[in-house]
Amino acid sequence: NLATQAAEEITKLTSLRDALTHQIRTLSSQMIRRGSAPHLDRRLMDAYGDVKVQIQELEIANKQCEMRGKLDQARDDARANLDAINDELCPMLERDINQELERLATLLKEPVAPRLSFEPGPAYTYGVPGDDGTGTNHLALAMFDHSVLALTPLPFFIHDTPVHAGVSKERLSRLVHLAAAETKQTFLALDNQTFLHGDAQEVVRQRAVINLDKGPDSLFGYLTDLST
């Protein structure tokens, strides 16, 4: 690898530098013994300077390679730890959530409960086996949120109108009853209460916090039925 190559090159250059240093010192000693001021060959001094610079550059590169190697090892260790945690945690999550989904399916009178399956990656699949209709998928999404609400410290959730898109009147009415029975807070936005059975409409009427309509009952009092 690069770190090994740099270390080998540093060793070679260090030997060359030491040889040049010995040669310089020998020549200097000879000149001093002769009583003349040391005056060394310029080419020798330039070669010495070049070698010294190369060694410094390679030492820096070697340190960078070593640091990169340590960072790569730390990344690999973290990834291995995460994979180990996922291998242990995902099966437990899958089991607990699927059990809660089975319970919710019974409450909502759904013949088949959604199912969560974790796969290596980690990846996952989620849905109702054998049914990929829009209404079923949106119902499954709402059920998943209810299961997370039940199994975690999450204090509340909010479902805007797109969550209920395509959900039938019967299913949506049951979802309203399920939300009303939650011990934690749930907030639902509904476009039209008439798209609920009468008992579900009464649940909404008793618990409604904000009612919006046309004209003075529109959001912030703005008219919503202006024509151009």
Tab-separated table of C-alpha atoms in Angstrom:
chain	number	residue	atom	x	y	z
A	1	ASN	CA	0.000	0.000	0.000
A	2	LEU	CA	0.959	3.668	-0.157
A	3	ALA	CA	2.096	3.839	3.460
A	4	THR	CA	4.474	0.898	2.978
A	5	GLN	CA	5.855	2.344	-0.256
A	6	ALA	CA	6.410	5.728	1.417
A	7	ALA	CA	8.158	4.092	4.370
A	8	GLU	CA	10.480	2.152	2.048
A	9	GLU	CA	11.306	5.302	0.088
A	10	ILE	CA	12.010	7.194	3.316
A	11	THR	CA	14.420	4.442	4.380
A	12	LYS	CA	16.307	4.646	1.077
A	13	LEU	CA	16.512	8.426	1.146
A	14	THR	CA	17.526	8.441	4.794
A	15	SER	CA	20.454	6.159	3.960
A	16	LEU	CA	21.418	8.483	1.113
A	17	ARG	CA	21.152	11.511	3.392
A	18	ASP	CA	23.312	9.823	6.022
A	19	ALA	CA	25.912	9.010	3.362
A	20	LEU	CA	25.923	12.600	2.145
A	21	THR	CA	26.148	13.872	5.709
A	22	HIS	CA	29.158	11.625	6.342
A	23	GLN	CA	30.784	12.808	3.103
A	24	ILE	CA	30.202	16.466	3.986
A	25	ARG	CA	31.609	16.031	7.481
A	26	THR	CA	34.658	14.154	6.130
A	27	LEU	CA	35.437	16.862	3.600
A	28	SER	CA	34.955	19.588	6.202
A	29	SER	CA	37.340	17.852	8.611
A	30	GLN	CA	39.974	17.453	5.919
A	31	MET	CA	39.776	21.143	5.006
A	32	ILE	CA	39.990	22.215	8.627
A	33	ARG	CA	43.059	20.033	9.187
A	34	ARG	CA	44.664	21.654	6.138
A	35	GLY	CA	43.986	25.047	7.658
A	36	SER	CA	41.629	26.203	4.904
A	37	ALA	CA	38.058	27.342	5.297
A	38	PRO	CA	35.529	24.635	4.395
A	39	HIS	CA	34.330	25.154	0.841
A	40	LEU	CA	32.266	22.235	-0.333
A	41	ASP	CA	31.103	21.415	-3.802
A	42	ARG	CA	27.829	23.228	-4.537
A	43	ARG	CA	26.422	20.144	-6.231
A	44	LEU	CA	27.019	18.115	-3.093
A	45	MET	CA	25.211	20.644	-0.932
A	46	ASP	CA	22.309	20.879	-3.407
A	47	ALA	CA	21.995	17.083	-3.467
A	48	TYR	CA	21.942	17.040	0.318
A	49	GLY	CA	19.220	19.731	0.407
A	50	ASP	CA	17.116	17.915	-2.194
A	51	VAL	CA	17.303	14.638	-0.323
A	52	LYS	CA	16.350	16.344	2.937
A	53	VAL	CA	13.308	17.979	1.311
A	54	GLN	CA	12.225	14.677	-0.246
A	55	ILE	CA	12.455	12.950	3.114
A	56	GLN	CA	10.304	15.643	4.761
A	57	GLU	CA	7.680	15.412	2.008
A	58	LEU	CA	7.584	11.633	2.219
A	59	GLU	CA	7.303	11.738	6.008
A	60	ILE	CA	4.281	14.035	5.679
A	61	ALA	CA	2.757	11.760	3.026
A	62	ASN	CA	3.436	8.728	5.204
A	63	LYS	CA	1.690	10.323	8.179
A	64	GLN	CA	-1.292	11.172	5.963
A	65	CYS	CA	-1.415	7.571	4.724
A	66	GLU	CA	-1.262	6.303	8.285
A	67	MET	CA	-4.040	8.691	9.316
A	68	ARG	CA	-6.127	7.652	6.309
A	69	GLY	CA	-5.572	4.028	7.254
A	70	LYS	CA	-6.705	4.710	10.816
A	71	LEU	CA	-9.797	6.559	9.576
A	72	ASP	CA	-10.617	3.745	7.154
A	73	GLN	CA	-10.252	1.233	9.967
A	74	ALA	CA	-12.452	3.331	12.264
A	75	ARG	CA	-15.075	3.542	9.511
A	76	ASP	CA	-14.974	-0.208	8.952
A	77	ASP	CA	-15.226	-0.859	12.698
A	78	ALA	CA	-18.203	1.516	13.015
A	79	ARG	CA	-19.897	-0.130	10.049
A	80	ALA	CA	-19.333	-3.573	11.538
A	81	ASN	CA	-20.734	-2.406	14.897
A	82	LEU	CA	-23.770	-0.915	13.173
A	83	ASP	CA	-24.357	-4.131	11.239
A	84	ALA	CA	-24.117	-6.099	14.472
A	85	ILE	CA	-26.648	-3.790	16.146
A	86	ASN	CA	-28.974	-4.055	13.143
A	87	ASP	CA	-28.672	-7.834	13.162
A	88	GLU	CA	-29.776	-7.851	16.777
A	89	LEU	CA	-32.291	-5.011	16.763
A	90	CYS	CA	-34.136	-5.450	13.462
A	91	PRO	CA	-35.593	-8.895	14.241
A	92	MET	CA	-36.911	-7.589	17.567
A	93	LEU	CA	-38.450	-4.524	15.917
A	94	GLU	CA	-39.959	-6.659	13.191
A	95	ARG	CA	-41.492	-9.040	15.734
A	96	ASP	CA	-42.906	-6.341	18.045
A	97	ILE	CA	-44.312	-4.160	15.261
A	98	ASN	CA	-45.901	-7.088	13.440
A	99	GLN	CA	-47.532	-8.263	16.664
A	100	GLU	CA	-48.958	-4.782	17.214
A	101	LEU	CA	-50.155	-4.654	13.597
A	102	GLU	CA	-51.971	-7.951	14.123
A	103	ARG	CA	-53.709	-6.450	17.154
A	104	LEU	CA	-54.675	-3.322	15.225
A	105	ALA	CA	-55.954	-5.381	12.292
A	106	THR	CA	-58.303	-7.182	14.674
A	107	LEU	CA	-59.583	-3.867	16.064
A	108	LEU	CA	-60.064	-2.467	12.553
A	109	LYS	CA	-61.656	-5.703	11.303
A	110	GLU	CA	-59.018	-6.125	8.611
A	111	PRO	CA	-58.719	-9.716	7.345
A	112	VAL	CA	-54.972	-9.413	6.683
A	113	ALA	CA	-52.572	-7.311	8.735
A	114	PRO	CA	-49.750	-5.323	7.150
A	115	ARG	CA	-46.371	-6.918	7.559
A	116	LEU	CA	-42.921	-5.409	8.084
A	117	SER	CA	-39.904	-7.401	6.911
A	118	PHE	CA	-36.298	-6.283	7.329
A	119	GLU	CA	-33.750	-7.365	4.759
A	120	PRO	CA	-29.940	-7.087	4.605
A	121	GLY	CA	-28.712	-3.646	3.774
A	122	PRO	CA	-30.566	-2.752	5.913
A	123	ALA	CA	-33.631	-2.561	3.672
A	124	TYR	CA	-37.231	-3.402	4.386
A	125	THR	CA	-40.577	-4.164	2.805
A	126	TYR	CA	-43.903	-3.130	4.242
A	127	GLY	CA	-47.441	-3.641	3.085
A	128	VAL	CA	-50.461	-5.909	3.137
A	129	PRO	CA	-49.614	-9.260	1.508
A	130	GLY	CA	-51.608	-9.735	-1.683
A	131	ASP	CA	-53.160	-6.241	-1.662
A	132	ASP	CA	-51.334	-3.183	-3.035
A	133	GLY	CA	-54.380	-0.959	-3.557
A	134	THR	CA	-54.117	2.749	-2.757
A	135	GLY	CA	-56.653	2.639	0.053
A	136	THR	CA	-55.021	-0.414	1.603
A	137	ASN	CA	-51.545	1.129	1.399
A	138	HIS	CA	-52.722	4.333	3.082
A	139	LEU	CA	-54.531	2.376	5.755
A	140	ALA	CA	-51.344	0.358	6.331
A	141	LEU	CA	-49.412	3.618	6.754
A	142	ALA	CA	-51.871	4.831	9.388
A	143	MET	CA	-51.670	1.469	11.158
A	144	PHE	CA	-47.878	1.613	11.185
A	145	ASP	CA	-47.990	5.023	12.883
A	146	HIS	CA	-50.425	3.669	15.462
A	147	SER	CA	-48.077	0.760	16.162
A	148	VAL	CA	-45.084	3.110	16.611
A	149	LEU	CA	-47.192	5.298	18.904
A	150	ALA	CA	-48.010	2.257	21.034
A	151	LEU	CA	-44.483	0.813	21.182
A	152	THR	CA	-42.340	3.924	21.646
A	153	PRO	CA	-42.237	7.055	23.846
A	154	LEU	CA	-43.621	9.061	20.898
A	155	PRO	CA	-46.235	11.318	22.560
A	156	PHE	CA	-48.480	12.002	19.551
A	157	PHE	CA	-48.785	11.928	15.776
A	158	ILE	CA	-50.501	14.092	13.167
A	159	HIS	CA	-52.212	12.708	10.069
A	160	ASP	CA	-53.010	15.180	7.325
A	161	THR	CA	-55.679	14.474	4.727
A	162	PRO	CA	-53.324	12.747	2.187
A	163	VAL	CA	-52.851	9.883	4.676
A	164	HIS	CA	-56.508	8.972	4.250
A	165	ALA	CA	-56.642	9.323	0.463
A	166	GLY	CA	-58.444	6.401	-1.109
A	167	VAL	CA	-59.463	4.875	2.238
A	168	SER	CA	-63.075	3.705	2.170
A	169	LYS	CA	-65.816	5.136	4.362
A	170	GLU	CA	-65.922	2.019	6.546
A	171	ARG	CA	-62.176	1.895	7.038
A	172	LEU	CA	-61.848	5.621	7.732
A	173	SER	CA	-64.659	5.489	10.281
A	174	ARG	CA	-62.873	2.674	12.106
A	175	LEU	CA	-59.616	4.664	12.044
A	176	VAL	CA	-61.430	7.588	13.687
A	177	HIS	CA	-62.681	5.295	16.454
A	178	LEU	CA	-59.178	3.866	16.871
A	179	ALA	CA	-57.684	7.349	17.178
A	180	ALA	CA	-60.326	8.335	19.729
A	181	ALA	CA	-59.449	5.284	21.838
A	182	GLU	CA	-55.728	6.081	21.949
A	183	THR	CA	-54.310	7.011	25.341
A	184	LYS	CA	-51.874	9.358	23.575
A	185	GLN	CA	-52.795	12.340	21.447
A	186	THR	CA	-53.640	11.897	17.786
A	187	PHE	CA	-54.483	14.736	15.404
A	188	LEU	CA	-56.465	14.014	12.237
A	189	ALA	CA	-57.258	16.415	9.419
A	190	LEU	CA	-60.449	15.507	7.562
A	191	ASP	CA	-61.694	17.225	4.421
A	192	ASN	CA	-65.286	16.088	4.720
A	193	GLN	CA	-66.959	14.639	7.791
A	194	THR	CA	-69.836	13.382	5.691
A	195	PHE	CA	-67.429	10.761	4.364
A	196	LEU	CA	-67.796	9.015	7.726
A	197	HIS	CA	-70.489	6.895	9.289
A	198	GLY	CA	-72.789	8.707	11.710
A	199	ASP	CA	-71.156	7.354	14.863
A	200	ALA	CA	-67.717	8.373	13.595
A	201	GLN	CA	-69.060	11.834	12.716
A	202	GLU	CA	-70.230	12.179	16.309
A	203	VAL	CA	-66.769	11.193	17.592
A	204	VAL	CA	-65.249	13.934	15.432
A	205	ARG	CA	-67.871	16.488	16.498
A	206	GLN	CA	-67.173	15.877	20.194
A	207	ARG	CA	-63.413	16.139	19.786
A	208	ALA	CA	-62.985	18.733	17.045
A	209	VAL	CA	-60.510	21.481	17.894
A	210	ILE	CA	-60.693	23.498	14.673
A	211	ASN	CA	-63.637	23.545	12.276
A	212	LEU	CA	-63.106	25.100	8.863
A	213	ASP	CA	-65.673	25.988	6.255
A	214	LYS	CA	-66.337	28.640	3.665
A	215	GLY	CA	-66.709	32.331	4.343
A	216	PRO	CA	-66.317	33.432	7.970
A	217	ASP	CA	-65.494	29.872	9.061
A	218	SER	CA	-62.488	29.641	6.732
A	219	LEU	CA	-58.933	29.648	8.052
A	220	PHE	CA	-58.107	33.044	9.654
A	221	GLY	CA	-61.463	34.355	8.416
A	222	TYR	CA	-60.363	34.604	4.767
A	223	LEU	CA	-62.991	33.852	2.160
A	224	THR	CA	-62.356	30.632	0.264
A	225	ASP	CA	-65.111	30.980	-2.301
A	226	LEU	CA	-63.996	34.145	-4.074
A	227	SER	CA	-64.553	34.072	-7.814
A	228	THR	CA	-62.426	35.919	-10.375
